[in-house]
mmCIF file of C-alpha atoms and ligand atoms in Angstrom:
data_model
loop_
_atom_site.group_PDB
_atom_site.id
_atom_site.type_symbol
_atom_site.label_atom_id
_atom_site.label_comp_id
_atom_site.label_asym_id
_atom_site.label_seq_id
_atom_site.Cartn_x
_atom_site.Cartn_y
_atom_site.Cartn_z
ATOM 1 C CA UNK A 24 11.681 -65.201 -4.357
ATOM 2 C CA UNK A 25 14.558 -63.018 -4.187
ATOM 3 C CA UNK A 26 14.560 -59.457 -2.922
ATOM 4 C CA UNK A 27 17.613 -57.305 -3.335
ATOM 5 C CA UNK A 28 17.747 -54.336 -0.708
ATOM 6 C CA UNK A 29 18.819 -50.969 -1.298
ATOM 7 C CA UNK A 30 18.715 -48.273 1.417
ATOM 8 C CA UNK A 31 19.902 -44.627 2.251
ATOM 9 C CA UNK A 32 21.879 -43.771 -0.627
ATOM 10 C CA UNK A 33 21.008 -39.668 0.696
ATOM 11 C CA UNK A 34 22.039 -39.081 -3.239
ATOM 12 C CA UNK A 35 22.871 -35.478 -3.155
ATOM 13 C CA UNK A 36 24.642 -32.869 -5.686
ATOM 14 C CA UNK A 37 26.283 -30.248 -3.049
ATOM 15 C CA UNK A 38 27.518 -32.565 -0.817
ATOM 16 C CA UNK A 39 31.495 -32.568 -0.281
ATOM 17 C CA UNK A 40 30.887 -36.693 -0.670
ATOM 18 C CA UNK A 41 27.948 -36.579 -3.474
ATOM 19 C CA UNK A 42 30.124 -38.048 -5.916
ATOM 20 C CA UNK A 43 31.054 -41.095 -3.822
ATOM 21 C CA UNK A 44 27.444 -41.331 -2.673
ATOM 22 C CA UNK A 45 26.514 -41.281 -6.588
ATOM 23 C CA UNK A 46 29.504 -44.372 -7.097
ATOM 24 C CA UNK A 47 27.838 -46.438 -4.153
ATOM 25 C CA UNK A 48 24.457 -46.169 -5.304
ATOM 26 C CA UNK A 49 25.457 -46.820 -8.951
ATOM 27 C CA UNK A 50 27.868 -49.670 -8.180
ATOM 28 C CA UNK A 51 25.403 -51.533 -5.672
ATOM 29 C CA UNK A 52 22.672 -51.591 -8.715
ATOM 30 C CA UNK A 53 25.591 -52.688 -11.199
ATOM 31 C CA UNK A 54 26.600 -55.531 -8.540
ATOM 32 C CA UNK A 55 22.173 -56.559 -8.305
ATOM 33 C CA UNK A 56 22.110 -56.942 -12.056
ATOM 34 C CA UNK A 57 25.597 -58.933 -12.258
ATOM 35 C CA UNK A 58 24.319 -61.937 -9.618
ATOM 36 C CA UNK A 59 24.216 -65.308 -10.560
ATOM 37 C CA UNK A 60 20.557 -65.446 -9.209
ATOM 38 C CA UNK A 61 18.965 -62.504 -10.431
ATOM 39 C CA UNK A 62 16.857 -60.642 -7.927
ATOM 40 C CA UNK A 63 13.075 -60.676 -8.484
ATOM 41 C CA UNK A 64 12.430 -57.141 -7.566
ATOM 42 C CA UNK A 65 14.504 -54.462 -6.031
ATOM 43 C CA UNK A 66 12.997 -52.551 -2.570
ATOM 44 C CA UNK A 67 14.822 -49.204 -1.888
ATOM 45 C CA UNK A 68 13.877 -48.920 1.550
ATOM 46 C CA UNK A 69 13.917 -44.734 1.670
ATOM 47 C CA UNK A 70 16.490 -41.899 1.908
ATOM 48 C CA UNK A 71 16.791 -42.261 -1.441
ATOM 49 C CA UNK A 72 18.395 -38.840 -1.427
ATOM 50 C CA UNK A 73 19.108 -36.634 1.075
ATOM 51 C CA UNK A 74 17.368 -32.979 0.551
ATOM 52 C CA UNK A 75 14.001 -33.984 -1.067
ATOM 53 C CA UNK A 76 15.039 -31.894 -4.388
ATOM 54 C CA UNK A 77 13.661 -32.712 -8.026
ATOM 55 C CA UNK A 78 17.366 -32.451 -9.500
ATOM 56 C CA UNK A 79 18.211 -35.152 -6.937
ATOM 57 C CA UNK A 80 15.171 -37.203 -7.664
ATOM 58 C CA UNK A 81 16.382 -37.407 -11.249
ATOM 59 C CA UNK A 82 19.910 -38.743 -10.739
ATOM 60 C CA UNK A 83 18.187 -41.293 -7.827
ATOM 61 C CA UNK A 84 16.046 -42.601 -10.707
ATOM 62 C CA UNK A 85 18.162 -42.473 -13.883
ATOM 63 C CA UNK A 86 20.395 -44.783 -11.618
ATOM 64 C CA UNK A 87 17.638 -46.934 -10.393
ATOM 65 C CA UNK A 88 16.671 -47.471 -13.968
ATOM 66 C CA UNK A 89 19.453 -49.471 -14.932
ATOM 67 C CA UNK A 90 18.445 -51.901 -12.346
ATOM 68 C CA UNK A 91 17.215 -55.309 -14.639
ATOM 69 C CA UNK A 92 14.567 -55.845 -12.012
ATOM 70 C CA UNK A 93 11.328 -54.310 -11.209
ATOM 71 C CA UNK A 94 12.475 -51.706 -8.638
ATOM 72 C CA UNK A 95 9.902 -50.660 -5.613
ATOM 73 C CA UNK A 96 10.656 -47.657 -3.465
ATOM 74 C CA UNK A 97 9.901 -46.103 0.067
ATOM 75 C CA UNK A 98 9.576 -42.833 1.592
ATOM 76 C CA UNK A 99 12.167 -41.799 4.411
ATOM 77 C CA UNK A 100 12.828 -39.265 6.271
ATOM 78 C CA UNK A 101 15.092 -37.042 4.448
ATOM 79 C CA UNK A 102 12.595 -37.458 1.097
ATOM 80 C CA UNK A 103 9.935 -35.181 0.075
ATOM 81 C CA UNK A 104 6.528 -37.332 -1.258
ATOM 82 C CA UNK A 105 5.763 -35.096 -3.841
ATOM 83 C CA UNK A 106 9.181 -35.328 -5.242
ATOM 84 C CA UNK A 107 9.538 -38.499 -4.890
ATOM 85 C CA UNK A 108 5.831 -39.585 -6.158
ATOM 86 C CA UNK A 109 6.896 -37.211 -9.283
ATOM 87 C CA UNK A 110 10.082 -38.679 -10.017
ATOM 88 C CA UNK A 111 8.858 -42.523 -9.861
ATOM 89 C CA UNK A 112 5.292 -42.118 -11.127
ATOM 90 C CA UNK A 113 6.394 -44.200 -13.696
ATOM 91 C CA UNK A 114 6.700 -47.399 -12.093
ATOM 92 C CA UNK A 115 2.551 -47.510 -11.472
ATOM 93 C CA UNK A 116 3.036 -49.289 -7.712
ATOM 94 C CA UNK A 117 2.618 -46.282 -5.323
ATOM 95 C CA UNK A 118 -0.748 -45.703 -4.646
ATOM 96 C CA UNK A 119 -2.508 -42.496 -6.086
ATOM 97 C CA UNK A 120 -5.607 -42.708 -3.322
ATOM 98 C CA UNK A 121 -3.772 -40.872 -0.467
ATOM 99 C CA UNK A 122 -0.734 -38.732 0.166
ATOM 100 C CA UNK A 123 1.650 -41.713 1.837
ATOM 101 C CA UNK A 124 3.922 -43.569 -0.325
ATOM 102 C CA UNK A 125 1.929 -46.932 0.803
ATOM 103 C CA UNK A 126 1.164 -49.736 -1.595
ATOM 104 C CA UNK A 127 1.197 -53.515 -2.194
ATOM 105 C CA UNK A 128 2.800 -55.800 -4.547
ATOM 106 C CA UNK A 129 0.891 -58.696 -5.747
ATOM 107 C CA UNK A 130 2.857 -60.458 -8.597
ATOM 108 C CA UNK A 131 4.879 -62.458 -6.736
ATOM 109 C CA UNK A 132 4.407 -65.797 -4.696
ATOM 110 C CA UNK A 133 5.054 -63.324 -0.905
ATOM 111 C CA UNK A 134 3.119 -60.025 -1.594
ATOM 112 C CA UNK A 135 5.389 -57.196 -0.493
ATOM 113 C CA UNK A 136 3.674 -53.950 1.219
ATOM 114 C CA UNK A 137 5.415 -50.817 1.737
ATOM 115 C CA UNK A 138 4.913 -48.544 4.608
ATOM 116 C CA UNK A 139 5.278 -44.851 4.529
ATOM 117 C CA UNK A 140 6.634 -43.995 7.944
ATOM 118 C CA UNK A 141 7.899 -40.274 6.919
ATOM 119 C CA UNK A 142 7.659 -37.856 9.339
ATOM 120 C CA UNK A 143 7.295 -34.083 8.271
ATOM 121 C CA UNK A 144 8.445 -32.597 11.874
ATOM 122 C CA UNK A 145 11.070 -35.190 12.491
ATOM 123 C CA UNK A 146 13.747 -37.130 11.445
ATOM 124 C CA UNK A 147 12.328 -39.817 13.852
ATOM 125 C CA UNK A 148 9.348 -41.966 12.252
ATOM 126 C CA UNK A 149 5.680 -41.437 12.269
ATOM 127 C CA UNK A 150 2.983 -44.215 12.443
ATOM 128 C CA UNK A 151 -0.851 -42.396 12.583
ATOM 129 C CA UNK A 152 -3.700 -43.984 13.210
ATOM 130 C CA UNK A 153 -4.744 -43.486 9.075
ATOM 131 C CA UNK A 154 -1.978 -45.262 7.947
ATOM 132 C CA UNK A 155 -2.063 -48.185 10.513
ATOM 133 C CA UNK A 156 -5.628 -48.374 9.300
ATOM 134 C CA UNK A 157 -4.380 -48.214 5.611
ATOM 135 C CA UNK A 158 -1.903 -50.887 6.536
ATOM 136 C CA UNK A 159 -4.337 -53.259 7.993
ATOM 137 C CA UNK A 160 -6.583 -53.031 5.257
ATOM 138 C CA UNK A 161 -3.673 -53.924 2.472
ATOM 139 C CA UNK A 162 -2.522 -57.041 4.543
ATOM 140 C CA UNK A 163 -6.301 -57.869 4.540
ATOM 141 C CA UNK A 164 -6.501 -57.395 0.957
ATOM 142 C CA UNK A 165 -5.423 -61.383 0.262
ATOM 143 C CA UNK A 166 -5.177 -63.689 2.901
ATOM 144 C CA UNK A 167 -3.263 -66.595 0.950
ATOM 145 C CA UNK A 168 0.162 -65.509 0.976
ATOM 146 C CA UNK A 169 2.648 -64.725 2.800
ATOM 147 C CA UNK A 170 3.692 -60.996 3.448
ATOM 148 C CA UNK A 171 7.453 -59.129 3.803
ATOM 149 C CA UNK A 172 6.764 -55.085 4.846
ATOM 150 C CA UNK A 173 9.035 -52.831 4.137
ATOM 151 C CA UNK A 174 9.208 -49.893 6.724
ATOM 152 C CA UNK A 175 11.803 -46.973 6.722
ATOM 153 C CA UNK A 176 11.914 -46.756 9.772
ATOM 154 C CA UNK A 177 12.667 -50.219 12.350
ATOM 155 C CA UNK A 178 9.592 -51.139 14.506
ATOM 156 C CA UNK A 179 11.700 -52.608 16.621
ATOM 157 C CA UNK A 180 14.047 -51.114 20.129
ATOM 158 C CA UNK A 181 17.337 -51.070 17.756
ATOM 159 C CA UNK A 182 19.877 -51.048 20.410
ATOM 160 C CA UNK A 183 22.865 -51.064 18.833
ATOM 161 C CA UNK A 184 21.979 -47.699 17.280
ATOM 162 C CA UNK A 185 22.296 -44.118 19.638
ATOM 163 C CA UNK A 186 18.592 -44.438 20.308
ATOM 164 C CA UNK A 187 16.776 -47.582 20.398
ATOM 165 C CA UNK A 188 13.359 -45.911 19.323
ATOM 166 C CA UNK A 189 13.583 -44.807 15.715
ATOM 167 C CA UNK A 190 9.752 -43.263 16.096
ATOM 168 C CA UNK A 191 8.924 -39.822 17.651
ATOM 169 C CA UNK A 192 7.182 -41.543 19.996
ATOM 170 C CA UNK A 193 7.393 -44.810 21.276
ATOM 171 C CA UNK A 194 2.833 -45.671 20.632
ATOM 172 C CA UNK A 195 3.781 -44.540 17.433
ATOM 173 C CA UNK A 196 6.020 -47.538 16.768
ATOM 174 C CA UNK A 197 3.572 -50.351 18.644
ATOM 175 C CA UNK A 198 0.949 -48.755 16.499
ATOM 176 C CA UNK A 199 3.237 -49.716 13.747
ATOM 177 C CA UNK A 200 4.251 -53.400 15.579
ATOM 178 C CA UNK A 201 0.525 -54.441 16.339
ATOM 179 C CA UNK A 202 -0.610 -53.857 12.830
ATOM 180 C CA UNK A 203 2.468 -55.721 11.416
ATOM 181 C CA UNK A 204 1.211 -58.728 13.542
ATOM 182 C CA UNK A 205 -2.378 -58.827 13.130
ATOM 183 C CA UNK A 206 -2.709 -61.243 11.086
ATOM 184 C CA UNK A 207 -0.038 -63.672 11.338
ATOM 185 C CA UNK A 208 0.883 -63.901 7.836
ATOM 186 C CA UNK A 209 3.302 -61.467 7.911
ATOM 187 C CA UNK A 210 7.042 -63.253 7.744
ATOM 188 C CA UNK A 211 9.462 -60.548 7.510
ATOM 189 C CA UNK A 212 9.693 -56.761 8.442
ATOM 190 C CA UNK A 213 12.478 -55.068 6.456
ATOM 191 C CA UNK A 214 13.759 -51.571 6.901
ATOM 192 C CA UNK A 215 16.842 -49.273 7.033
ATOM 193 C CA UNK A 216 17.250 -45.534 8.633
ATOM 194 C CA UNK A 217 20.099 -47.045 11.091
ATOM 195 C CA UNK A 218 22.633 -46.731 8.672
ATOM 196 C CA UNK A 219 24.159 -49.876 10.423
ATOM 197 C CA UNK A 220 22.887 -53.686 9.572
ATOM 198 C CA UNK A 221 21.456 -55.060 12.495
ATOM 199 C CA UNK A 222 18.183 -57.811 13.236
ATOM 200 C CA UNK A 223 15.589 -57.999 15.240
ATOM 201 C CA UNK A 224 12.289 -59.359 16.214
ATOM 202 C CA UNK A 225 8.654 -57.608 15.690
ATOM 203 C CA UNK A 226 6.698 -59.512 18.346
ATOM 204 C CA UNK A 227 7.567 -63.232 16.351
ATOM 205 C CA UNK A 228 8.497 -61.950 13.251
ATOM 206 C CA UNK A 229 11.980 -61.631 12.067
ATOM 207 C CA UNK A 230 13.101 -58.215 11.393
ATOM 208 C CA UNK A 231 16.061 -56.931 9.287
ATOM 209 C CA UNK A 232 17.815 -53.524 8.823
ATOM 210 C CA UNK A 233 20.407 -53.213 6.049
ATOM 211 C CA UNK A 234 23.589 -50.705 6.229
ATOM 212 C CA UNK A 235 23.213 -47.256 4.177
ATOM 213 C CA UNK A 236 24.562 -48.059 1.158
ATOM 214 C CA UNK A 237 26.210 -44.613 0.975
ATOM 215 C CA UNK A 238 29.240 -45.517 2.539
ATOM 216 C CA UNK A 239 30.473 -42.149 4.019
ATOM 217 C CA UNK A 240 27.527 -42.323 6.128
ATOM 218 C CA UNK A 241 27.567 -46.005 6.968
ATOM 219 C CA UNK A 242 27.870 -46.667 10.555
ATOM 220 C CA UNK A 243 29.584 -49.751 12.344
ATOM 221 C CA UNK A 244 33.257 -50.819 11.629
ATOM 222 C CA UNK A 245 34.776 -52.188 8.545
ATOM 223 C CA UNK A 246 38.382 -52.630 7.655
ATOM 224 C CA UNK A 247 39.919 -50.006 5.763
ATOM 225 C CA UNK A 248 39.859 -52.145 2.468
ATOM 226 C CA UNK A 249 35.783 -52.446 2.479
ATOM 227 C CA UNK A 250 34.989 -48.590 3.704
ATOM 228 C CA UNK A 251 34.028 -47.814 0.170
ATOM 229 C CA UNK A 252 32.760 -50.768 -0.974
ATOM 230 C CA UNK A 253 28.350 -50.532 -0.395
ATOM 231 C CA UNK A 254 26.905 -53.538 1.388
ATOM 232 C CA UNK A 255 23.427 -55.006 0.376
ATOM 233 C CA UNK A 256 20.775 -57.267 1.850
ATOM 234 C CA UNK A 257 19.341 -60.422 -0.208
ATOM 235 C CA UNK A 258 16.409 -61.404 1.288
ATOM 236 C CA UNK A 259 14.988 -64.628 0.047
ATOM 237 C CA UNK A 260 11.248 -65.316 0.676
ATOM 238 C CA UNK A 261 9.756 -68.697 0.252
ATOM 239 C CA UNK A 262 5.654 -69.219 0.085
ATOM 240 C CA UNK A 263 5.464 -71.146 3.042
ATOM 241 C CA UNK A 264 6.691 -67.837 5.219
ATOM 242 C CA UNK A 265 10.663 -68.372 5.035
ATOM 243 C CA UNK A 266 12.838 -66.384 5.213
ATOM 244 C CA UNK A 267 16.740 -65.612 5.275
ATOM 245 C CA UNK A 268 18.599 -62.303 4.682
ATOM 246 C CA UNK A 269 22.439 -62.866 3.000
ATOM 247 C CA UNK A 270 24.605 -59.397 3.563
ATOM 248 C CA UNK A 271 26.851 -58.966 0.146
ATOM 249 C CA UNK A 272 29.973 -56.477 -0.099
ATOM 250 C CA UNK A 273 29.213 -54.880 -3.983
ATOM 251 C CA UNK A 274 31.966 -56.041 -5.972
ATOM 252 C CA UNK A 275 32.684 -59.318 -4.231
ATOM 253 C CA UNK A 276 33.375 -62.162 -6.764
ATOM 254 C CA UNK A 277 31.999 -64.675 -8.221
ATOM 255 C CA UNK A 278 28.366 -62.947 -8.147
ATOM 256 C CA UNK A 279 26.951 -66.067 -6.954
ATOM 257 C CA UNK A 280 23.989 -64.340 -5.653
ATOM 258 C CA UNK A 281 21.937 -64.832 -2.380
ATOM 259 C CA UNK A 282 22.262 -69.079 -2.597
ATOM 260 C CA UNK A 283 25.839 -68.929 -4.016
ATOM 261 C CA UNK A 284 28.710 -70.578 -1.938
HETATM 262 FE FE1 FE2 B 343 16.354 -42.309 7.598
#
């Protein structure tokens, strides 16, 4: 299967940028439903906008709903769960039994689980012992397929960032890492917050972070010809555990998608 990533679009209306964070989060969805190889599903991996607000809920989604596939999202940081639970309601994924934005996808041939790492004192992720035990339990859930999580936040020392630990505290993040590997039948662990693309390892497991796709906020260097054009993971999944990741700059031709050449 194919999984198209978006991540940290901080969509906001009072922002001297908002418009051009409105164009990258508008063109990267226009660029997902132009590929040669459609996408199964869409995961925005959190910071879907950048104060928490209702009014910026409602541009988020009227964007994401021109996406052609199913569409999945996260909590992040700089998103408010009650907000964001309103605004996406819709979709019937996120879980209704507790207040994290936590929930598994079982439709396709690798289940996908998404893990609500917000943190309301921080910027820097939380992991508490309810959720691990709510993530544990949802990996449990099947034991036939394989698994890709989806965390906000990296589980993983990213060291190319300013600070390697992306958690408020570093337990926080093994609590995060051991339940990721309990089972072995995890294959990927996919995830954003850096702002910069990067890869990593969870104990054995291949770990990706994707670029914000807000490109005023996008860290790393690009030449001046690709600073406003949004760059987007394509994660293919296989159900034997595989997995590759494909970077695409939005608005590259021929749309040949995530196996194109
Ligand atoms: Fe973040």
């Amino acid at each position: 299967m194919i999984i198209a990533q978006v991540s940290d679009t901080h969509l906001t209306l009072d922002a001297p940028d908002s418009q051009q964070r409105i164009r990258d989060f508008e063109a990267t969805i226009a660029d997902i439903n132009a590929l040669g190889e459609a996408p199964d599903a869409i995961v925005h991996t959190g910071d879907i906008v950048h104060n928490g607000r209702a009014e910026e809920y409602a541009v988020a989604a009227a964007i994401l709903a021109k996406a052609r596939a199913p569409v999945f999202v996260l909590a992040g940081n700089k998103d408010n769960r009650a907000n964001l639970r309103a605004a996406f309601a819709g979709s019937g994924t996120i879980s209704t039994d507790s207040a994290f934005i936590d929930y598994s996808v079982e439709r396709f041939e690798v289940r996908l689980i998404a893990v609500d790492t917000l943190n309301t004192r921080s910027n820097k992720g939380d992991f508490c012992e309810e959720r691990a035990h709510r993530l544990v339990r949802m990996i449990d859930a099947e034991t036939s397929k394989p698994i890709a999580v989806f965390a906000h936040h990296p589980p993983f020392a990213v060291t190319v960032g300013p600070d390697p630990i992306n958690f408020e505290t570093p337990e926080m993040m093994q609590r995060l890492a051991r339940a990721v590997q309990h089972s072995g039948r995890v294959a990927a662990v996919i995830s954003g917050h850096v702002h910069r693309g990067t890869m990593g390892q969870v104990g054995a497991i291949p770990a990706t972070v994707m670029p914000a796709t807000a490109t005023p906020l996008r860290k790393g260097e690009y030449p001046a010809h690709l600073r406003a054009r949004p760059v987007y993971h394509l994660h293919r999944l296989d159900r034997h555990g595989g997995f590759t990741t494909a970077s695409r700059i939005v608005g590259t031709p021929p749309h040949a998608g995530a196996g194109g050449r």
